[in-house]
């Protein structure tokens, strides 16, 4: 950390901190290696498989093969059949479409509500902001599952869209709080002030200045809400509050788990569950990649 | 108004005023909660009368139906019904469970204990383990063990709770026949401690696995921030050991955060008991909530929402009070440092 000047004196700390700025930029290969390549590959395979379900499936996913009830995996039924005689291998691909679609749609709902609510609350005057945040805290203090049970018991039957709306409408609270915190930090900055002085509307300020500034901060929450929504869908379907039985989804397949336990047919439980868990973990790993690195100061300990 | 002058209130002393204020907030929140839940539940399709009497409603005459509605508190507008309901709740009457055809409180009461045992034990285990794990990870930050724990625990957190439960039942009950798969105790062995413990092992594993990392990670991050403070450097330079600094200095500073996290976590852990109870057919509030939602039993659901609300609000207030004892700087109403 010392440099020598022309007169032979040591200047202590002359290039202190400088080498950090000059640190070599990561090359393409190193940056690529930091990415969760395995998770991305796995996710791509699963999504492609679901999109091409029609070509992959070798049986009709809705058909009951009554002469083949609870068959273990074999060459005809690759993942076996469930207690109703349906081919698990074929349903996996069709069911994946539904599960992933619900995850994405619910995430859209969460993002739209959360960002809008957070922006309004962040830009609002003190008392309104306080009130909006108290309301969120109150809503957050009730177990999510209880809220969902209450709403589900009121609704008649679910379809893909209503279920996504339901999941989205009970899970946006933490996103709204993060957005609000970020907006609070930048609302007083000069460019927001300048923009408002020039008469920009709330929408314009939000779209041009607020959202681009916090988009990296909420990336992790948004991506991992895909996996929490999918997880919620499967939990609801398992408890019997999800989609009607004839719509294939990974959660719905697992709702047969009770019967599978009695008959000890492990493939009915393990196969859809593994697909679900692999997807969830891949999405989470990708989300972690987007999580902004916390400042890596050296530890004092 | 003089901001520094003594504030006047119903309660003379500071502590009393805070408790009084909190009680008011508590009552207000309960009122708010009950109104929302009540109105929402009456928006439901399907006649509660039908849920109660089943097909018998079709053979009832109009006056009979009126009488039945009055008896179940279903006559009048929603607002009138609410007022009537609230009045009877104050007297300790939560209405009749539409499904069990008994007073809702009688249905819920025997199950509260079961849920408290399961949820409470899981809660304690989760937080004891979370603090230990967080301390370990902070002490050996970025070591192989730390990274390994982070990876495994994150995975455990994102695996759906119910699936983990089902797989555990598949392995340990169905195939290895080591542990019972459902219930809180075998028939006729309600008093047997070891029998209860055996029934609780699997639900406990599921609850702990699905909650532990969420909290351990939060505490770990707090600790990592804390060990970058200057006082740690001072303590190191005066020759204190690393583990000792972590436990006697850092952990102490993080304690208020941990207490806060513990208070916030109660609804989350309660949600966990719902799923665990449903998977393992454990006779508790959660399993009851699931089944009463299936049967549109609103009186029962109402009671459970209210119970949960009371528990959550009380615990958050308790956390605030404990924090004031740990750290006098955190007084309600005053700016936190």
Coordinates of C-alpha atoms in Angstrom, one line a residue:
Chain A
X1 CA 0.0 0.0 0.0
X2 CA 2.9 2.4 -0.3
X3 CA 4.2 4.1 -3.4
X4 CA 7.7 5.7 -3.8
X5 CA 7.8 9.3 -5.1
X6 CA 10.6 10.7 -7.2
X7 CA 12.7 11.8 -4.2
X8 CA 13.0 8.4 -2.6
X9 CA 10.4 9.1 0.0
X10 CA 7.8 6.5 0.8
X11 CA 4.3 7.9 0.6
X12 CA 2.3 5.7 2.9
X13 CA -1.1 4.8 1.5
X14 CA -0.5 6.5 -1.8
X15 CA -2.4 4.0 -3.8
X16 CA -4.7 2.9 -0.9
X17 CA -8.1 1.9 -2.3
X18 CA -7.0 2.6 -5.8
X19 CA -6.4 -1.0 -6.7
X20 CA -10.0 -1.8 -5.9
X21 CA -11.2 0.6 -8.6
X22 CA -8.7 -0.8 -11.0
X23 CA -9.7 -4.3 -10.3
X24 CA -10.0 -6.4 -13.4
X25 CA -13.5 -6.6 -14.8
X26 CA -14.8 -10.1 -15.0
X27 CA -14.6 -11.6 -18.4
X28 CA -17.6 -13.2 -20.2
X29 CA -16.6 -16.7 -19.1
X30 CA -16.3 -15.7 -15.4
X31 CA -19.6 -13.9 -15.4
X32 CA -21.2 -16.9 -17.0
X33 CA -19.8 -19.1 -14.4
X34 CA -21.4 -17.1 -11.6
X35 CA -24.8 -17.7 -13.2
X36 CA -26.8 -20.7 -11.9
X37 CA -26.3 -22.6 -15.2
X38 CA -27.6 -25.9 -14.0
X39 CA -30.8 -24.4 -12.7
X40 CA -31.4 -22.5 -15.9
X41 CA -30.8 -25.6 -18.0
X42 CA -33.1 -27.6 -15.8
X43 CA -35.8 -25.0 -15.9
X44 CA -35.5 -24.7 -19.7
X45 CA -35.9 -28.4 -20.1
X46 CA -39.0 -28.6 -17.9
X47 CA -40.6 -25.6 -19.6
X48 CA -39.8 -26.9 -23.1
X49 CA -41.2 -30.2 -22.1
X50 CA -44.4 -28.6 -20.9
X51 CA -44.8 -26.5 -24.0
X52 CA -44.3 -29.6 -26.2
X53 CA -46.6 -31.7 -24.0
X54 CA -48.6 -32.8 -27.1
X55 CA -45.5 -34.4 -28.7
X56 CA -44.1 -35.9 -25.5
X57 CA -47.2 -37.4 -24.0
X58 CA -47.7 -41.0 -25.1
X59 CA -51.2 -41.4 -23.5
X60 CA -54.3 -39.2 -23.2
X61 CA -53.8 -37.2 -20.0
X62 CA -57.6 -37.2 -19.3
X63 CA -58.3 -40.8 -19.9
X64 CA -58.7 -43.5 -17.2
X65 CA -56.9 -46.7 -18.2
X66 CA -59.1 -48.9 -16.0
X67 CA -57.2 -52.1 -16.7
X68 CA -54.0 -50.5 -15.4
X69 CA -54.8 -49.1 -12.0
X70 CA -51.8 -48.1 -9.8
X71 CA -49.2 -49.6 -12.1
X72 CA -45.6 -49.1 -11.1
X73 CA -43.4 -47.4 -13.7
X74 CA -42.9 -49.6 -16.7
X75 CA -42.1 -49.4 -20.4
X76 CA -45.7 -48.4 -21.4
X77 CA -46.4 -46.0 -18.5
X78 CA -43.0 -44.4 -17.9
X79 CA -43.9 -43.0 -14.5
X80 CA -46.6 -45.5 -13.6
X81 CA -50.3 -44.8 -13.3
X82 CA -52.3 -43.4 -10.4
X83 CA -55.2 -45.0 -8.5
X84 CA -57.6 -43.8 -11.2
X85 CA -55.6 -45.4 -13.9
X86 CA -54.3 -42.2 -15.4
X87 CA -50.8 -42.1 -17.0
X88 CA -48.6 -39.9 -14.8
X89 CA -45.9 -39.3 -17.4
X90 CA -48.4 -37.6 -19.7
X91 CA -50.1 -35.6 -17.0
X92 CA -46.8 -34.3 -15.8
X93 CA -46.3 -32.3 -19.0
X94 CA -49.8 -31.1 -19.2
X95 CA -50.0 -30.4 -15.5
X96 CA -46.7 -28.4 -15.6
X97 CA -48.3 -26.0 -18.1
X98 CA -51.1 -25.2 -15.6
X99 CA -48.8 -25.0 -12.6
X100 CA -46.2 -22.7 -14.2
X101 CA -48.9 -20.6 -15.8
X102 CA -50.5 -20.1 -12.4
X103 CA -47.2 -19.2 -10.9
X104 CA -46.5 -16.6 -13.6
X105 CA -50.0 -15.1 -13.6
X106 CA -50.0 -14.8 -9.8
X107 CA -46.6 -13.1 -10.0
X108 CA -48.0 -10.6 -12.5
X109 CA -50.9 -9.9 -10.1
X110 CA -48.5 -9.6 -7.1
X111 CA -46.1 -7.3 -9.1
X112 CA -48.8 -5.0 -10.4
X113 CA -50.6 -4.6 -7.0
X114 CA -47.4 -4.5 -5.0
X115 CA -45.6 -1.9 -7.1
X116 CA -48.6 0.3 -7.5
X117 CA -49.5 0.2 -3.8
X118 CA -45.9 0.7 -2.8
X119 CA -45.4 3.7 -5.2
X120 CA -48.6 5.4 -4.0
X121 CA -47.7 4.8 -0.4
X122 CA -44.1 6.0 -0.8
X123 CA -45.1 9.2 -2.6
X124 CA -48.1 9.9 -0.4
X125 CA -48.1 12.4 2.4
X126 CA -47.0 11.2 5.9
X127 CA -50.5 10.3 7.3
X128 CA -51.7 8.5 4.2
X129 CA -48.5 6.6 4.0
X130 CA -48.8 5.6 7.7
X131 CA -52.3 4.4 7.2
X132 CA -51.5 2.4 4.1
X133 CA -48.6 0.7 5.8
X134 CA -50.6 -0.1 9.0
X135 CA -53.2 -1.7 6.8
X136 CA -50.6 -3.9 5.2
X137 CA -49.2 -4.8 8.6
X138 CA -52.7 -5.8 9.7
X139 CA -53.3 -7.9 6.7
X140 CA -49.9 -9.5 7.0
X141 CA -50.5 -10.5 10.6
X142 CA -53.3 -12.9 9.7
X143 CA -51.9 -16.3 8.5
X144 CA -52.1 -16.4 4.8
X145 CA -53.6 -19.8 4.8
X146 CA -56.5 -18.7 7.0
X147 CA -57.3 -15.8 4.7
X148 CA -57.2 -18.1 1.7
X149 CA -59.4 -20.6 3.4
X150 CA -61.9 -17.9 4.2
X151 CA -62.0 -16.7 0.6
X152 CA -62.0 -20.1 -0.9
X153 CA -65.0 -21.2 1.3
X154 CA -66.9 -18.3 -0.2
X155 CA -66.0 -18.9 -3.8
X156 CA -67.7 -21.8 -5.6
X157 CA -65.3 -23.5 -8.0
X158 CA -62.0 -22.3 -9.0
X159 CA -60.5 -22.0 -12.5
X160 CA -56.9 -21.2 -13.4
X161 CA -57.5 -17.5 -13.5
X162 CA -59.5 -17.1 -10.3
X163 CA -57.0 -19.3 -8.5
X164 CA -54.1 -17.1 -9.7
X165 CA -55.9 -13.9 -8.8
X166 CA -56.6 -15.4 -5.3
X167 CA -53.0 -16.4 -4.7
X168 CA -51.8 -13.1 -6.1
X169 CA -54.1 -11.0 -4.0
X170 CA -52.9 -12.5 -0.7
X171 CA -49.2 -12.4 -1.3
X172 CA -48.3 -8.9 -2.4
X173 CA -47.8 -7.4 1.0
X174 CA -44.1 -7.9 1.4
X175 CA -43.4 -6.6 -2.1
X176 CA -45.4 -3.5 -1.4
X177 CA -43.4 -2.8 1.7
X178 CA -40.1 -3.2 -0.1
X179 CA -41.2 -0.9 -2.9
X180 CA -42.5 1.7 -0.5
X181 CA -39.1 1.6 1.3
X182 CA -37.2 2.1 -1.9
X183 CA -39.5 4.9 -3.1
X184 CA -39.2 6.7 0.3
X185 CA -35.4 6.8 -0.3
X186 CA -35.6 8.4 -3.8
X187 CA -38.6 10.5 -3.6
X188 CA -36.7 13.5 -2.3
X189 CA -33.9 13.3 -5.0
X190 CA -33.4 16.1 -7.4
X191 CA -34.5 14.4 -10.5
X192 CA -37.8 13.4 -9.1
X193 CA -38.3 17.0 -7.9
X194 CA -37.2 18.4 -11.2
X195 CA -39.6 16.1 -13.0
X196 CA -42.5 17.0 -10.8
X197 CA -41.7 20.7 -11.2
X198 CA -41.9 20.3 -15.0
X199 CA -45.4 19.0 -14.4
X200 CA -45.0 15.3 -14.8
X201 CA -47.9 13.3 -13.7
X202 CA -47.6 10.6 -11.0
X203 CA -47.7 7.9 -13.6
X204 CA -44.8 9.4 -15.5
X205 CA -42.7 9.9 -12.4
X206 CA -43.4 6.3 -11.4
X207 CA -42.6 4.8 -14.8
X208 CA -39.7 7.0 -15.7
X209 CA -37.9 7.6 -12.4
X210 CA -39.2 5.3 -9.6
X211 CA -39.5 1.9 -11.2
X212 CA -36.2 1.9 -13.1
X213 CA -34.5 2.8 -9.8
X214 CA -35.9 0.0 -7.7
X215 CA -36.4 -2.7 -10.3
X216 CA -33.1 -4.4 -9.3
X217 CA -34.1 -4.3 -5.6
X218 CA -37.4 -6.1 -6.2
X219 CA -36.1 -8.6 -8.8
X220 CA -35.4 -11.3 -6.2
X221 CA -38.8 -10.9 -4.6
X222 CA -40.6 -11.0 -7.9
X223 CA -38.8 -14.1 -9.1
X224 CA -39.1 -16.0 -5.9
X225 CA -42.8 -15.1 -5.8
X226 CA -43.2 -17.3 -8.9
X227 CA -42.1 -20.3 -6.8
X228 CA -44.1 -19.3 -3.7
X229 CA -47.2 -19.0 -5.9
X230 CA -46.7 -22.4 -7.4
X231 CA -46.1 -23.8 -4.0
X232 CA -49.3 -22.2 -2.7
X233 CA -51.2 -23.6 -5.7
X234 CA -50.0 -27.1 -4.9
X235 CA -50.8 -26.7 -1.2
X236 CA -54.3 -25.5 -1.9
X237 CA -54.9 -28.3 -4.4
X238 CA -53.6 -30.8 -1.9
X239 CA -56.0 -29.6 0.7
X240 CA -58.8 -29.8 -1.8
X241 CA -59.3 -26.1 -2.4
X242 CA -57.6 -25.8 -5.7
X243 CA -58.5 -26.6 -9.3
X244 CA -61.3 -29.1 -10.1
X245 CA -60.0 -32.6 -10.3
X246 CA -60.3 -32.9 -14.1
X247 CA -57.8 -30.0 -14.6
X248 CA -54.3 -31.5 -14.5
X249 CA -51.7 -29.6 -12.4
X250 CA -48.9 -30.8 -10.2
X251 CA -50.8 -29.9 -7.1
X252 CA -53.8 -31.7 -8.3
X253 CA -51.8 -34.8 -8.9
X254 CA -50.5 -34.7 -5.4
X255 CA -54.0 -34.5 -4.0
X256 CA -54.2 -38.2 -4.6
X257 CA -51.3 -38.6 -2.1
X258 CA -53.7 -39.8 0.7
X259 CA -54.9 -42.7 -1.4
X260 CA -51.3 -43.4 -2.6
X261 CA -50.1 -43.6 1.0
X262 CA -52.8 -46.3 1.8
X263 CA -51.8 -48.3 -1.2
X264 CA -48.0 -47.6 -0.9
X265 CA -47.7 -46.4 -4.5
X266 CA -44.7 -44.2 -4.1
X267 CA -44.5 -43.0 -7.7
X268 CA -47.8 -41.1 -7.4
X269 CA -46.3 -39.0 -4.6
X270 CA -42.6 -38.8 -5.6
X271 CA -42.7 -38.1 -9.4
X272 CA -45.0 -35.0 -9.5
X273 CA -43.4 -33.8 -6.2
X274 CA -39.9 -34.0 -7.7
X275 CA -40.9 -32.1 -10.8
X276 CA -42.5 -29.4 -8.6
X277 CA -39.5 -29.2 -6.2
X278 CA -37.0 -29.1 -9.1
X279 CA -38.9 -26.3 -10.7
X280 CA -39.2 -24.3 -7.4
X281 CA -35.5 -24.7 -6.6
X282 CA -34.4 -23.7 -10.1
X283 CA -36.5 -20.6 -10.0
X284 CA -35.2 -19.8 -6.5
X285 CA -31.6 -20.2 -7.6
X286 CA -32.1 -17.9 -10.5
X287 CA -33.8 -15.4 -8.1
X288 CA -30.8 -15.5 -5.8
X289 CA -28.6 -14.7 -8.7
X290 CA -30.5 -11.4 -9.1
X291 CA -30.3 -10.6 -5.5
X292 CA -28.0 -7.5 -5.3
X293 CA -24.8 -8.4 -3.5
X294 CA -24.7 -7.0 0.0
X295 CA -21.6 -4.9 0.5
X296 CA -18.8 -7.2 1.1
X297 CA -16.8 -5.3 3.6
X298 CA -14.2 -7.5 5.4
X299 CA -15.4 -8.8 8.7
X300 CA -14.1 -7.3 11.9
X301 CA -14.4 -10.6 13.7
Chain B
X1 CA -48.1 22.9 21.6
X2 CA -44.9 22.3 23.6
X3 CA -43.4 19.1 22.2
X4 CA -41.1 18.7 25.3
X5 CA -43.8 19.3 27.9
X6 CA -45.4 16.5 29.8
X7 CA -48.0 14.8 27.7
X8 CA -51.4 14.4 29.4
X9 CA -53.5 11.3 28.9
X10 CA -56.0 9.0 30.7
X11 CA -53.1 7.3 32.3
X12 CA -50.7 9.4 34.4
X13 CA -47.5 7.4 34.1
X14 CA -45.7 6.7 30.8
X15 CA -45.9 2.9 31.1
X16 CA -49.6 3.0 32.0
X17 CA -50.3 5.3 29.1
X18 CA -48.6 3.0 26.7
X19 CA -50.4 -0.1 27.9
X20 CA -53.7 1.8 27.7
X21 CA -52.9 3.0 24.2
X22 CA -52.1 -0.5 23.2
X23 CA -55.3 -1.9 24.6
X24 CA -57.3 0.7 22.6
X25 CA -55.4 -0.3 19.4
X26 CA -56.1 -3.9 20.3
X27 CA -59.8 -3.4 20.7
X28 CA -59.9 -1.3 17.5
X29 CA -58.1 -4.0 15.5
X30 CA -60.3 -6.8 16.8
X31 CA -63.4 -4.8 15.8
X32 CA -62.0 -4.1 12.4
X33 CA -61.0 -7.7 11.9
X34 CA -64.4 -9.0 13.0
X35 CA -66.4 -6.6 10.8
X36 CA -64.4 -7.6 7.7
X37 CA -64.5 -11.3 8.3
X38 CA -68.2 -11.2 9.2
X39 CA -69.2 -9.3 6.1
X40 CA -67.0 -11.4 3.9
X41 CA -68.4 -14.6 5.3
X42 CA -72.0 -13.5 4.7
X43 CA -71.3 -12.7 1.1
X44 CA -70.8 -16.4 0.5
X45 CA -73.0 -18.2 -1.9
X46 CA -75.1 -21.0 -0.4
X47 CA -77.6 -20.7 2.4
X48 CA -76.1 -21.4 5.8
X49 CA -79.5 -22.7 6.7
X50 CA -79.1 -25.4 4.2
X51 CA -75.6 -26.2 5.5
X52 CA -77.2 -26.7 9.0
X53 CA -80.3 -28.6 8.2
X54 CA -79.3 -30.2 4.9
X55 CA -82.2 -31.5 2.8
X56 CA -84.6 -30.9 5.6
X57 CA -84.9 -27.3 4.5
X58 CA -87.0 -28.4 1.5
X59 CA -89.7 -29.8 3.6
X60 CA -89.9 -26.9 5.9
X61 CA -92.8 -24.4 5.8
X62 CA -92.1 -20.7 5.5
X63 CA -92.8 -19.9 9.2
X64 CA -90.6 -22.8 10.3
X65 CA -87.8 -21.5 8.1
X66 CA -88.3 -18.0 9.7
X67 CA -88.1 -19.5 13.1
X68 CA -85.0 -21.5 12.2
X69 CA -83.3 -18.3 10.8
X70 CA -84.0 -16.4 14.0
X71 CA -82.6 -19.3 16.1
X72 CA -79.4 -19.3 14.1
X73 CA -79.2 -15.5 14.0
X74 CA -79.6 -15.3 10.3
X75 CA -82.6 -12.9 10.1
X76 CA -82.4 -9.2 9.4
X77 CA -79.8 -7.3 7.5
X78 CA -76.1 -8.1 7.7
X79 CA -75.5 -5.1 10.0
X80 CA -78.2 -6.2 12.4
X81 CA -76.8 -9.7 12.3
X82 CA -73.3 -8.4 13.1
X83 CA -74.5 -6.3 16.0
X84 CA -76.4 -9.4 17.4
X85 CA -73.3 -11.6 16.8
X86 CA -71.0 -9.1 18.5
X87 CA -73.3 -8.8 21.5
X88 CA -73.3 -12.5 22.0
X89 CA -69.5 -12.8 21.5
X90 CA -69.0 -10.3 24.4
X91 CA -71.1 -12.7 26.5
X92 CA -68.8 -15.6 25.4
X93 CA -71.2 -17.1 22.9
X94 CA -69.7 -17.6 19.5
X95 CA -72.8 -19.1 17.8
X96 CA -73.4 -22.7 16.7
X97 CA -71.1 -24.6 14.5
X98 CA -73.2 -25.3 11.4
X99 CA -71.5 -28.5 10.7
X100 CA -71.1 -30.0 14.2
X101 CA -74.4 -28.6 15.4
X102 CA -72.8 -27.8 18.7
X103 CA -71.7 -24.4 20.1
X104 CA -68.6 -23.4 18.1
X105 CA -66.6 -22.8 21.3
X106 CA -67.2 -26.4 22.5
X107 CA -65.9 -27.7 19.1
X108 CA -62.8 -25.6 19.2
X109 CA -61.8 -25.8 22.9
X110 CA -60.6 -29.4 23.1
X111 CA -58.4 -28.8 20.0
X112 CA -56.7 -25.6 21.2
X113 CA -54.4 -27.5 23.5
X114 CA -53.2 -29.9 20.8
X115 CA -52.4 -27.1 18.5
X116 CA -50.6 -25.1 21.2
X117 CA -48.5 -28.1 22.0
X118 CA -47.5 -28.7 18.4
X119 CA -47.1 -25.1 17.4
X120 CA -45.5 -24.0 20.6
X121 CA -42.9 -26.8 20.6
X122 CA -42.1 -26.2 16.9
X123 CA -41.9 -22.4 17.6
X124 CA -39.4 -22.9 20.4
X125 CA -37.3 -25.5 18.5
X126 CA -37.3 -23.4 15.4
X127 CA -35.9 -20.3 17.2
X128 CA -33.4 -22.1 19.4
X129 CA -32.0 -23.9 16.4
X130 CA -32.2 -20.7 14.3
X131 CA -30.1 -18.7 16.7
X132 CA -27.6 -21.5 17.1
X133 CA -27.4 -22.0 13.3
X134 CA -27.1 -18.3 12.7
X135 CA -24.3 -18.0 15.3
X136 CA -22.4 -20.9 13.8
X137 CA -22.8 -19.5 10.2
X138 CA -21.7 -16.0 11.3
X139 CA -18.8 -17.4 13.2
X140 CA -17.5 -19.4 10.3
X141 CA -18.7 -17.0 7.5
X142 CA -18.0 -18.2 4.0
X143 CA -16.5 -21.4 5.1
X144 CA -17.5 -24.6 3.5
X145 CA -19.8 -25.5 6.3
X146 CA -21.6 -22.2 6.2
X147 CA -22.1 -22.4 2.4
X148 CA -23.3 -26.0 2.7
X149 CA -25.8 -25.1 5.5
X150 CA -27.1 -22.2 3.4
X151 CA -27.7 -24.4 0.4
X152 CA -29.4 -27.2 2.2
X153 CA -31.5 -25.1 4.3
X154 CA -32.7 -22.9 1.4
X155 CA -33.7 -26.0 -0.4
X156 CA -35.6 -27.3 2.7
X157 CA -37.4 -24.0 3.0
X158 CA -38.6 -23.9 -0.6
X159 CA -39.9 -27.5 -0.7
X160 CA -43.6 -27.4 -0.2
X161 CA -44.5 -28.3 3.4
X162 CA -47.2 -30.8 2.6
X163 CA -45.1 -32.7 0.2
X164 CA -42.2 -33.1 2.7
X165 CA -44.8 -34.4 5.2
X166 CA -46.3 -36.9 2.7
X167 CA -42.8 -38.2 1.8
X168 CA -41.8 -38.5 5.4
X169 CA -45.0 -40.5 6.1
X170 CA -44.3 -42.6 3.0
X171 CA -40.8 -43.4 4.3
X172 CA -41.2 -43.7 8.1
X173 CA -44.7 -44.8 8.6
X174 CA -45.7 -46.8 5.5
X175 CA -42.5 -48.5 4.6
X176 CA -40.3 -48.5 7.7
X177 CA -43.3 -48.7 10.1
X178 CA -41.3 -46.7 12.7
X179 CA -43.7 -43.9 13.5
X180 CA -47.4 -43.4 13.4
X181 CA -48.7 -41.5 10.4
X182 CA -51.7 -39.6 11.8
X183 CA -53.5 -38.4 15.0
X184 CA -52.2 -36.9 18.2
X185 CA -52.3 -40.1 20.2
X186 CA -53.5 -43.7 19.8
X187 CA -57.0 -44.4 21.0
X188 CA -57.1 -44.8 24.8
X189 CA -53.6 -43.4 25.2
X190 CA -54.4 -39.7 25.5
X191 CA -52.5 -39.4 28.8
X192 CA -49.4 -41.3 27.7
X193 CA -46.5 -38.8 27.2
X194 CA -44.3 -41.1 25.1
X195 CA -47.2 -41.9 22.8
X196 CA -47.9 -38.2 22.2
X197 CA -44.2 -37.6 21.5
X198 CA -44.1 -40.4 18.9
X199 CA -47.0 -38.8 17.1
X200 CA -45.4 -35.4 17.2
X201 CA -42.0 -36.3 15.7
X202 CA -43.0 -36.2 12.0
X203 CA -45.1 -33.1 12.2
X204 CA -42.3 -31.4 14.1
X205 CA -39.7 -32.3 11.6
X206 CA -41.9 -30.9 8.8
X207 CA -42.6 -27.7 10.7
X208 CA -39.0 -27.1 11.7
X209 CA -37.6 -27.9 8.2
X210 CA -40.0 -25.5 6.5
X211 CA -39.5 -22.6 8.9
X212 CA -36.0 -22.9 10.3
X213 CA -34.0 -21.4 7.5
X214 CA -36.2 -18.4 6.9
X215 CA -35.5 -17.1 10.4
X216 CA -31.9 -18.4 10.7
X217 CA -31.0 -16.6 7.5
X218 CA -32.5 -13.3 8.8
X219 CA -30.6 -13.6 12.1
X220 CA -27.5 -14.6 10.3
X221 CA -27.6 -11.5 8.1
X222 CA -28.2 -9.3 11.1
X223 CA -25.2 -10.9 12.8
X224 CA -23.1 -10.4 9.7
X225 CA -23.9 -6.7 9.7
X226 CA -23.2 -6.6 13.4
X227 CA -19.7 -8.1 13.2
X228 CA -18.7 -5.3 10.8
X229 CA -19.2 -2.7 13.5
X230 CA -16.3 -0.9 15.0
X231 CA -16.8 -2.2 18.6
X232 CA -16.0 -5.7 17.3
X233 CA -12.6 -4.4 16.2
X234 CA -12.1 -2.9 19.6
X235 CA -13.1 -6.1 21.4
X236 CA -10.8 -8.1 19.2
X237 CA -7.9 -5.8 19.8
X238 CA -8.3 -6.1 23.5
X239 CA -7.9 -9.8 23.1
X240 CA -11.4 -11.2 23.4
X241 CA -12.1 -14.5 21.6
X242 CA -14.2 -14.5 18.4
X243 CA -16.9 -16.8 19.8
X244 CA -17.1 -14.8 22.9
X245 CA -17.5 -11.5 21.1
X246 CA -20.2 -13.0 19.0
X247 CA -22.2 -14.3 21.9
X248 CA -21.7 -11.6 24.5
X249 CA -21.6 -8.5 22.3
X250 CA -23.1 -9.1 18.9
X251 CA -25.9 -11.5 19.9
X252 CA -27.0 -9.1 22.6
X253 CA -27.2 -6.2 20.1
X254 CA -29.2 -8.4 17.8
X255 CA -31.6 -9.6 20.4
X256 CA -34.3 -6.9 19.9
X257 CA -34.4 -7.8 16.2
X258 CA -34.8 -11.5 17.1
X259 CA -37.6 -10.7 19.4
X260 CA -39.3 -8.7 16.7
X261 CA -38.8 -11.5 14.2
X262 CA -40.3 -13.9 16.7
X263 CA -43.4 -11.8 17.0
X264 CA -43.8 -11.3 13.3
X265 CA -43.3 -15.0 12.7
X266 CA -46.3 -16.2 14.7
X267 CA -48.8 -16.0 11.8
X268 CA -46.3 -17.8 9.6
X269 CA -45.7 -20.6 12.1
X270 CA -49.5 -20.9 12.6
X271 CA -49.9 -21.2 8.8
X272 CA -47.4 -24.0 9.1
X273 CA -49.4 -25.9 11.7
X274 CA -52.5 -25.7 9.4
X275 CA -50.7 -27.6 6.7
X276 CA -48.9 -30.0 9.1
X277 CA -52.1 -30.8 10.9
X278 CA -54.0 -31.4 7.6
X279 CA -51.2 -33.7 6.3
X280 CA -50.9 -35.7 9.5
X281 CA -54.6 -35.6 10.5
X282 CA -53.6 -34.1 13.8
X283 CA -56.7 -33.0 15.7
X284 CA -56.0 -29.3 16.0
X285 CA -57.3 -25.9 15.0
X286 CA -55.6 -26.0 11.6
X287 CA -57.2 -29.3 10.5
X288 CA -60.5 -28.0 11.9
X289 CA -60.1 -24.7 9.9
X290 CA -59.5 -26.7 6.7
X291 CA -62.5 -28.9 7.2
X292 CA -64.8 -26.1 8.2
X293 CA -63.8 -24.1 5.1
X294 CA -64.8 -27.2 3.1
X295 CA -68.2 -27.3 4.8
X296 CA -68.8 -23.6 4.7
X297 CA -69.0 -23.5 8.5
X298 CA -68.6 -19.7 9.0
X299 CA -69.3 -19.5 12.7
X300 CA -66.4 -21.8 13.3
X301 CA -64.1 -20.0 10.8
X302 CA -65.0 -16.7 12.4
X303 CA -64.1 -18.0 15.9
X304 CA -60.8 -19.2 14.6
X305 CA -60.0 -16.0 12.8
X306 CA -60.7 -14.1 16.0
X307 CA -58.6 -16.5 18.1
X308 CA -55.7 -16.1 15.7
X309 CA -56.1 -12.4 15.6
X310 CA -56.0 -12.2 19.4
X311 CA -52.9 -14.4 19.5
X312 CA -51.1 -12.4 16.9
X313 CA -51.9 -8.9 18.2
X314 CA -51.1 -9.9 21.8
X315 CA -47.8 -11.4 20.7
X316 CA -46.7 -8.3 18.8
X317 CA -47.5 -6.2 21.8
X318 CA -45.6 -8.5 24.0
X319 CA -42.6 -8.3 21.7
X320 CA -42.8 -4.5 21.9
X321 CA -42.8 -4.5 25.7
X322 CA -39.9 -7.0 25.8
X323 CA -37.9 -4.9 23.5
X324 CA -38.4 -1.9 25.7
X325 CA -36.9 -3.9 28.6
X326 CA -34.0 -5.0 26.5
X327 CA -33.4 -1.7 24.8
X328 CA -34.8 1.4 26.5
X329 CA -34.2 3.4 23.4
X330 CA -37.1 1.8 21.8
X331 CA -40.1 3.5 23.4
X332 CA -43.3 3.4 21.6
X333 CA -44.2 6.7 19.9
X334 CA -40.6 7.9 20.0
X335 CA -38.4 7.7 17.1
X336 CA -36.4 4.5 17.0
X337 CA -32.7 5.1 16.8

